[in-house]
């Protein structure tokens, strides 16, 4: 099944209506636990000035937002605003994709307001809008201004399949090894906000691990330079877009894929956007074309000193200038990762998942996000941005 609702190309400008009414999903325990007072002090006044009314829902537990959007009557809202870290946006997108009407539901515009410990998606949108790299309240204010400006841009999703049959979607990244370890092991330092990742990095460097596995990928240049037959036989049991570049995990990867010669890694990272945190400018080489993502991996043998140098330089996006011989970067459209014996932590959008064989491909132009950039990146194929137009909503009371 294809995205039937995405068959119509849209113009360069797509705007939320004015006035508009949004549903705000807020995690009051995210980050340092200050999301609700920050919403009242930094977000609400700007929304009032911009004629954006809202209804506020507080999440109470893990996957609460996922459950809410699965059952919500989406026609009541012009957009869904997610105020927390990257994990809550992950919940919302996967909840939308689990609905029977997923093809329509995923076209509901989304907005990211940073209030978690991991705010990579918001930092990326801040970067695309041309703002300077900032953190905390300054980043929240910038992203709120993007919402007030109402401009929408199409975004990609990373469609993932696991050996156990799980199908899920990533809005940001899949990490294995060092970065995933830091993500998961630093959870106990959540009260530190984003500084938990700095502390986690130093702790993991002190006990640096290597991980055995196999990595294969489909480089962008291969897709651009050659034409391959469509793999219609690859049908997922779950609903959602068909991953045409993937074969079943029990089969070898196609012959035109590249298999990494290394089997010992320090980390593997598949990244859709520019930032991995508000102060981690991980992909300074610019946005990938629609339908592509950044793939980084670090081979075993890198010293602690070099790895520390890379992460310190990443704050300003200077790590690629370190000329580290163990760091490999390639833009890809799909990948497969097979951890040996299930070793190492896998993290999707910063959330831990079972460590097992996993593969994924980028689904281009899947959904709309509030953004400050007008044009979407060039597409590798013929997939247009999703069609969208403001929906008629029943009259609602203005929220105070």
Tab-separated table of C-alpha atoms in Angstrom, residues 18-382:
chain	number	residue	atom	x	y	z
A	18	UNK	CA	-5.378	32.027	11.499
A	19	UNK	CA	-6.885	31.765	14.024
A	20	UNK	CA	-6.008	28.176	14.792
A	21	UNK	CA	-6.671	25.771	17.636
A	22	UNK	CA	-4.063	23.243	18.716
A	23	UNK	CA	-3.882	20.315	21.109
A	24	UNK	CA	-0.843	20.593	23.393
A	25	UNK	CA	0.473	17.288	24.745
A	26	UNK	CA	2.839	18.102	27.601
A	27	UNK	CA	4.931	15.801	29.752
A	28	UNK	CA	5.193	17.533	33.153
A	29	UNK	CA	7.994	15.183	34.248
A	30	UNK	CA	10.184	15.585	31.152
A	31	UNK	CA	13.701	16.950	31.477
A	32	UNK	CA	14.050	18.837	34.747
A	33	UNK	CA	10.318	18.582	35.422
A	34	UNK	CA	9.614	22.239	34.606
A	35	UNK	CA	7.664	21.874	31.377
A	36	UNK	CA	4.324	23.121	32.733
A	37	UNK	CA	5.625	26.338	34.326
A	38	UNK	CA	7.725	26.958	31.197
A	39	UNK	CA	4.610	26.595	29.070
A	40	UNK	CA	2.780	29.157	31.198
A	41	UNK	CA	5.658	31.648	31.251
A	42	UNK	CA	7.264	31.300	27.802
A	43	UNK	CA	4.745	29.727	25.428
A	44	UNK	CA	1.250	30.801	26.412
A	45	UNK	CA	1.830	34.583	26.115
A	46	UNK	CA	3.266	34.220	22.588
A	47	UNK	CA	0.376	32.002	21.495
A	48	UNK	CA	-2.144	34.549	22.750
A	49	UNK	CA	-0.475	37.301	20.717
A	50	UNK	CA	-0.481	35.105	17.580
A	51	UNK	CA	-4.162	34.117	17.829
A	52	UNK	CA	-3.337	30.483	18.585
A	53	UNK	CA	-5.787	28.955	21.064
A	54	UNK	CA	-5.063	25.636	22.723
A	55	UNK	CA	-6.294	22.788	24.839
A	56	UNK	CA	-3.701	21.345	27.187
A	57	UNK	CA	-3.380	17.650	28.022
A	58	UNK	CA	-0.768	16.404	30.510
A	59	UNK	CA	0.682	12.949	29.952
A	60	UNK	CA	0.677	10.739	33.012
A	61	UNK	CA	2.780	7.716	32.067
A	62	UNK	CA	4.920	6.157	29.370
A	63	UNK	CA	2.980	5.725	26.090
A	64	UNK	CA	0.088	7.856	27.354
A	65	UNK	CA	0.455	10.245	24.411
A	66	UNK	CA	0.555	7.272	22.050
A	67	UNK	CA	-2.773	6.064	23.461
A	68	UNK	CA	-4.316	9.538	23.326
A	69	UNK	CA	-3.577	10.196	19.651
A	70	UNK	CA	-4.691	6.698	18.668
A	71	UNK	CA	-8.185	7.508	19.964
A	72	UNK	CA	-8.396	11.293	19.523
A	73	UNK	CA	-10.819	12.940	17.095
A	74	UNK	CA	-8.109	14.736	15.146
A	75	UNK	CA	-10.509	16.918	13.184
A	76	UNK	CA	-10.970	19.066	16.293
A	77	UNK	CA	-7.421	20.421	16.017
A	78	UNK	CA	-5.408	22.274	13.402
A	79	UNK	CA	-2.160	20.826	14.791
A	80	UNK	CA	-0.752	18.662	17.566
A	81	UNK	CA	1.877	20.411	19.698
A	82	UNK	CA	4.271	18.161	21.606
A	83	UNK	CA	6.028	19.787	24.553
A	84	UNK	CA	8.654	17.485	26.011
A	85	UNK	CA	11.712	15.723	24.617
A	86	UNK	CA	12.151	13.605	21.514
A	87	UNK	CA	10.598	10.561	23.173
A	88	UNK	CA	7.134	12.108	23.344
A	89	UNK	CA	7.197	13.020	19.636
A	90	UNK	CA	8.172	9.397	18.979
A	91	UNK	CA	5.089	8.279	20.894
A	92	UNK	CA	2.791	10.651	19.019
A	93	UNK	CA	3.993	9.686	15.547
A	94	UNK	CA	3.788	5.967	16.269
A	95	UNK	CA	0.328	6.425	17.775
A	96	UNK	CA	-0.820	8.153	14.595
A	97	UNK	CA	0.673	5.395	12.443
A	98	UNK	CA	-1.174	2.748	14.484
A	99	UNK	CA	-4.601	4.218	13.730
A	100	UNK	CA	-6.871	2.544	11.150
A	101	UNK	CA	-6.917	5.896	9.312
A	102	UNK	CA	-3.131	6.297	9.529
A	103	UNK	CA	-2.812	7.690	6.000
A	104	UNK	CA	-4.976	10.661	6.975
A	105	UNK	CA	-3.896	10.858	10.605
A	106	UNK	CA	-0.183	11.239	9.860
A	107	UNK	CA	-0.958	14.341	7.803
A	108	UNK	CA	-2.086	16.235	10.901
A	109	UNK	CA	0.584	18.950	11.344
A	110	UNK	CA	2.906	18.486	14.314
A	111	UNK	CA	4.965	20.952	16.328
A	112	UNK	CA	7.896	20.280	18.656
A	113	UNK	CA	8.381	22.500	21.727
A	114	UNK	CA	11.519	21.455	23.652
A	115	UNK	CA	11.129	20.714	27.355
A	116	UNK	CA	12.888	17.377	27.756
A	117	UNK	CA	16.456	16.305	28.309
A	118	UNK	CA	16.808	15.314	24.656
A	119	UNK	CA	15.642	18.104	22.325
A	120	UNK	CA	17.366	17.114	19.109
A	121	UNK	CA	14.374	17.492	16.804
A	122	UNK	CA	13.629	20.994	18.106
A	123	UNK	CA	17.315	21.912	17.769
A	124	UNK	CA	17.298	20.698	14.163
A	125	UNK	CA	14.189	22.745	13.328
A	126	UNK	CA	15.813	25.735	15.026
A	127	UNK	CA	18.853	25.214	12.780
A	128	UNK	CA	16.803	24.853	9.597
A	129	UNK	CA	14.998	28.104	10.445
A	130	UNK	CA	18.317	29.957	10.443
A	131	UNK	CA	18.485	30.645	14.166
A	132	UNK	CA	21.733	30.449	16.102
A	133	UNK	CA	22.324	27.295	18.127
A	134	UNK	CA	20.752	27.881	21.548
A	135	UNK	CA	19.458	25.786	24.429
A	136	UNK	CA	16.847	25.751	27.188
A	137	UNK	CA	14.435	28.708	27.311
A	138	UNK	CA	15.964	30.379	24.252
A	139	UNK	CA	15.352	27.256	22.161
A	140	UNK	CA	11.819	26.969	23.529
A	141	UNK	CA	11.112	30.594	22.612
A	142	UNK	CA	12.448	30.129	19.076
A	143	UNK	CA	10.314	27.021	18.501
A	144	UNK	CA	7.243	28.793	19.889
A	145	UNK	CA	7.846	31.606	17.411
A	146	UNK	CA	7.913	29.024	14.625
A	147	UNK	CA	4.486	27.844	15.755
A	148	UNK	CA	3.234	31.431	15.792
A	149	UNK	CA	4.546	31.914	12.238
A	150	UNK	CA	2.425	28.892	11.146
A	151	UNK	CA	4.766	27.746	8.375
A	152	UNK	CA	4.728	24.001	7.638
A	153	UNK	CA	7.341	21.829	5.932
A	154	UNK	CA	7.289	18.124	4.960
A	155	UNK	CA	9.436	15.725	6.989
A	156	UNK	CA	10.726	12.189	6.518
A	157	UNK	CA	10.188	9.161	8.735
A	158	UNK	CA	12.568	6.269	9.294
A	159	UNK	CA	10.576	3.042	8.944
A	160	UNK	CA	12.073	0.226	11.039
A	161	UNK	CA	11.559	-3.546	11.052
A	162	UNK	CA	12.998	-5.841	13.716
A	163	UNK	CA	13.742	-9.568	13.801
A	164	UNK	CA	10.893	-10.126	16.272
A	165	UNK	CA	8.407	-8.626	13.811
A	166	UNK	CA	8.080	-5.175	15.376
A	167	UNK	CA	7.327	-2.284	13.013
A	168	UNK	CA	7.963	1.195	14.308
A	169	UNK	CA	8.789	4.656	13.022
A	170	UNK	CA	11.538	7.035	14.030
A	171	UNK	CA	11.370	10.817	13.758
A	172	UNK	CA	15.052	11.291	14.552
A	173	UNK	CA	17.526	8.447	14.964
A	174	UNK	CA	18.512	4.880	15.620
A	175	UNK	CA	21.657	4.407	17.700
A	176	UNK	CA	23.616	1.321	18.714
A	177	UNK	CA	26.647	1.171	20.946
A	178	UNK	CA	28.215	4.168	22.638
A	179	UNK	CA	25.500	6.764	21.926
A	180	UNK	CA	22.678	4.391	22.830
A	181	UNK	CA	24.497	3.426	26.033
A	182	UNK	CA	24.770	7.081	27.032
A	183	UNK	CA	21.090	7.678	26.189
A	184	UNK	CA	19.838	4.804	28.308
A	185	UNK	CA	22.381	4.762	31.139
A	186	UNK	CA	22.015	8.504	31.797
A	187	UNK	CA	18.271	8.167	32.495
A	188	UNK	CA	19.054	8.172	36.226
A	189	UNK	CA	20.504	11.680	35.811
A	190	UNK	CA	17.353	13.067	34.145
A	191	UNK	CA	17.126	15.828	36.750
A	192	UNK	CA	20.250	17.367	35.154
A	193	UNK	CA	18.453	18.044	31.870
A	194	UNK	CA	20.684	17.823	28.811
A	195	UNK	CA	23.780	17.815	31.011
A	196	UNK	CA	22.916	14.189	31.775
A	197	UNK	CA	24.347	13.313	28.357
A	198	UNK	CA	27.649	15.058	29.099
A	199	UNK	CA	27.994	13.158	32.363
A	200	UNK	CA	26.951	9.915	30.681
A	201	UNK	CA	29.547	10.435	27.945
A	202	UNK	CA	32.397	10.762	30.437
A	203	UNK	CA	31.220	7.744	32.419
A	204	UNK	CA	30.982	5.593	29.297
A	205	UNK	CA	34.384	6.794	28.047
A	206	UNK	CA	35.884	5.592	31.311
A	207	UNK	CA	34.594	2.102	30.551
A	208	UNK	CA	34.659	2.120	26.755
A	209	UNK	CA	33.065	-0.908	25.108
A	210	UNK	CA	33.175	-2.386	21.647
A	211	UNK	CA	30.318	-4.257	20.006
A	212	UNK	CA	30.313	-7.021	17.434
A	213	UNK	CA	27.808	-7.079	14.627
A	214	UNK	CA	27.208	-6.727	10.913
A	215	UNK	CA	26.264	-3.495	9.167
A	216	UNK	CA	25.037	-3.092	5.584
A	217	UNK	CA	23.536	-0.095	3.840
A	218	UNK	CA	22.218	1.276	0.548
A	219	UNK	CA	24.188	4.431	-0.291
A	220	UNK	CA	22.434	7.409	-1.836
A	221	UNK	CA	24.858	7.446	-4.750
A	222	UNK	CA	23.853	3.882	-5.645
A	223	UNK	CA	20.172	4.797	-5.740
A	224	UNK	CA	20.819	7.949	-7.765
A	225	UNK	CA	23.086	6.296	-10.338
A	226	UNK	CA	21.143	3.074	-10.919
A	227	UNK	CA	17.576	1.881	-11.326
A	228	UNK	CA	16.400	-1.225	-9.515
A	229	UNK	CA	13.157	-3.171	-9.899
A	230	UNK	CA	10.464	-2.492	-7.346
A	231	UNK	CA	10.279	-5.149	-4.643
A	232	UNK	CA	6.531	-5.536	-4.479
A	233	UNK	CA	6.906	-8.907	-2.797
A	234	UNK	CA	8.190	-7.245	0.369
A	235	UNK	CA	4.919	-6.722	2.177
A	236	UNK	CA	4.797	-6.010	5.896
A	237	UNK	CA	2.285	-7.766	8.099
A	238	UNK	CA	1.690	-4.411	9.796
A	239	UNK	CA	0.005	-1.429	8.210
A	240	UNK	CA	2.000	1.506	6.923
A	241	UNK	CA	4.010	2.429	3.835
A	242	UNK	CA	5.803	-0.364	1.983
A	243	UNK	CA	9.583	-0.463	2.481
A	244	UNK	CA	10.505	-1.118	-1.139
A	245	UNK	CA	14.279	-1.150	-0.555
A	246	UNK	CA	14.138	-3.873	2.097
A	247	UNK	CA	14.011	-7.657	1.833
A	248	UNK	CA	12.992	-9.931	4.728
A	249	UNK	CA	15.561	-9.955	7.528
A	250	UNK	CA	16.144	-13.682	7.161
A	251	UNK	CA	17.398	-13.100	3.591
A	252	UNK	CA	20.805	-11.628	2.637
A	253	UNK	CA	20.801	-7.957	1.724
A	254	UNK	CA	20.476	-7.234	-2.029
A	255	UNK	CA	23.691	-7.415	-4.055
A	256	UNK	CA	23.754	-3.669	-4.784
A	257	UNK	CA	23.995	-2.855	-1.044
A	258	UNK	CA	27.327	-2.121	0.627
A	259	UNK	CA	28.415	-4.412	3.469
A	260	UNK	CA	30.754	-2.774	5.978
A	261	UNK	CA	33.957	-4.843	6.222
A	262	UNK	CA	34.210	-4.164	9.945
A	263	UNK	CA	32.454	-6.311	12.514
A	264	UNK	CA	33.708	-4.539	15.644
A	265	UNK	CA	32.185	-1.151	16.354
A	266	UNK	CA	32.118	1.520	19.029
A	267	UNK	CA	28.902	3.045	17.702
A	268	UNK	CA	26.472	3.092	14.798
A	269	UNK	CA	24.107	6.028	14.260
A	270	UNK	CA	21.396	6.534	11.635
A	271	UNK	CA	20.217	10.151	11.813
A	272	UNK	CA	17.455	11.951	9.926
A	273	UNK	CA	18.273	15.493	11.068
A	274	UNK	CA	21.120	17.868	11.843
A	275	UNK	CA	21.245	17.581	15.638
A	276	UNK	CA	21.434	14.758	18.156
A	277	UNK	CA	20.914	17.199	21.029
A	278	UNK	CA	20.566	20.934	21.440
A	279	UNK	CA	24.371	21.155	21.694
A	280	UNK	CA	25.249	18.249	19.405
A	281	UNK	CA	25.498	19.491	15.806
A	282	UNK	CA	26.054	15.986	14.494
A	283	UNK	CA	25.377	16.464	10.775
A	284	UNK	CA	26.974	19.769	9.698
A	285	UNK	CA	27.168	18.560	6.083
A	286	UNK	CA	23.631	19.841	5.519
A	287	UNK	CA	20.220	18.254	5.133
A	288	UNK	CA	19.997	15.040	3.201
A	289	UNK	CA	17.706	14.858	0.203
A	290	UNK	CA	14.167	13.750	1.010
A	291	UNK	CA	14.316	9.978	1.308
A	292	UNK	CA	17.882	9.869	2.659
A	293	UNK	CA	19.563	9.945	6.069
A	294	UNK	CA	22.989	10.323	7.633
A	295	UNK	CA	24.800	7.123	8.640
A	296	UNK	CA	27.809	7.347	10.953
A	297	UNK	CA	29.803	4.560	12.498
A	298	UNK	CA	32.994	4.409	14.539
A	299	UNK	CA	35.184	1.346	14.190
A	300	UNK	CA	36.787	-0.392	17.147
A	301	UNK	CA	40.328	0.753	17.896
A	302	UNK	CA	39.570	4.443	18.395
A	303	UNK	CA	41.226	5.820	21.523
A	304	UNK	CA	39.312	7.373	24.395
A	305	UNK	CA	41.128	10.647	23.733
A	306	UNK	CA	40.062	10.739	20.074
A	307	UNK	CA	36.475	9.814	20.917
A	308	UNK	CA	36.341	12.565	23.527
A	309	UNK	CA	37.774	15.001	20.988
A	310	UNK	CA	35.054	14.040	18.513
A	311	UNK	CA	32.244	14.596	21.003
A	312	UNK	CA	33.627	17.912	22.225
A	313	UNK	CA	33.998	19.134	18.629
A	314	UNK	CA	30.448	18.018	17.846
A	315	UNK	CA	28.968	20.917	19.815
A	316	UNK	CA	29.925	23.264	16.969
A	317	UNK	CA	29.778	20.676	14.197
A	318	UNK	CA	33.565	20.520	13.863
A	319	UNK	CA	34.029	16.780	14.497
A	320	UNK	CA	34.317	15.933	10.808
A	321	UNK	CA	37.395	18.176	10.717
A	322	UNK	CA	39.177	15.944	13.239
A	323	UNK	CA	39.983	13.547	10.368
A	324	UNK	CA	39.490	10.566	12.628
A	325	UNK	CA	40.360	7.430	10.606
A	326	UNK	CA	37.908	5.369	12.665
A	327	UNK	CA	34.884	7.567	11.883
A	328	UNK	CA	32.937	6.659	8.725
A	329	UNK	CA	30.127	8.765	7.286
A	330	UNK	CA	27.884	7.970	4.309
A	331	UNK	CA	24.442	9.252	3.268
A	332	UNK	CA	22.097	6.295	2.786
A	333	UNK	CA	18.470	5.481	2.048
A	334	UNK	CA	18.361	2.172	3.947
A	335	UNK	CA	20.455	0.065	6.302
A	336	UNK	CA	20.560	-3.238	8.172
A	337	UNK	CA	22.233	-3.776	11.551
A	338	UNK	CA	22.668	-7.218	13.109
A	339	UNK	CA	24.135	-7.097	16.627
A	340	UNK	CA	25.974	-10.314	17.479
A	341	UNK	CA	24.254	-12.269	20.267
A	342	UNK	CA	21.944	-9.298	20.904
A	343	UNK	CA	24.759	-7.382	22.590
A	344	UNK	CA	24.653	-3.602	22.962
A	345	UNK	CA	21.782	-1.221	23.555
A	346	UNK	CA	19.538	-0.095	20.676
A	347	UNK	CA	17.873	3.291	21.077
A	348	UNK	CA	15.224	4.719	18.745
A	349	UNK	CA	14.668	8.458	19.225
A	350	UNK	CA	16.453	8.070	22.551
A	351	UNK	CA	14.124	5.300	23.749
A	352	UNK	CA	15.542	1.842	24.481
A	353	UNK	CA	14.284	-1.089	22.378
A	354	UNK	CA	15.219	-4.773	22.369
A	355	UNK	CA	18.682	-5.331	20.905
A	356	UNK	CA	18.129	-7.529	17.859
A	357	UNK	CA	18.571	-7.444	14.114
A	358	UNK	CA	16.932	-4.341	12.682
A	359	UNK	CA	16.648	-2.736	9.273
A	360	UNK	CA	15.127	0.475	8.072
A	361	UNK	CA	14.592	2.794	5.182
A	362	UNK	CA	13.625	6.442	4.922
A	363	UNK	CA	10.054	7.169	3.877
A	364	UNK	CA	10.192	10.636	2.264
A	365	UNK	CA	7.800	13.510	2.911
A	366	UNK	CA	5.567	11.570	5.271
A	367	UNK	CA	4.178	14.301	7.496
A	368	UNK	CA	4.045	18.040	8.133
A	369	UNK	CA	5.873	19.852	10.890
A	370	UNK	CA	5.853	23.452	11.988
A	371	UNK	CA	9.135	24.764	10.644
A	372	UNK	CA	10.878	27.953	9.692
A	373	UNK	CA	12.237	26.838	6.325
A	374	UNK	CA	10.133	27.276	3.220
A	375	UNK	CA	11.414	24.625	0.845
A	376	UNK	CA	11.792	20.927	1.497
A	377	UNK	CA	15.117	19.317	0.519
A	378	UNK	CA	15.323	17.861	-3.009
A	379	UNK	CA	13.886	14.374	-3.329
A	380	UNK	CA	15.749	11.291	-4.525
A	381	UNK	CA	12.635	9.997	-6.211
A	382	UNK	CA	9.232	11.196	-7.330
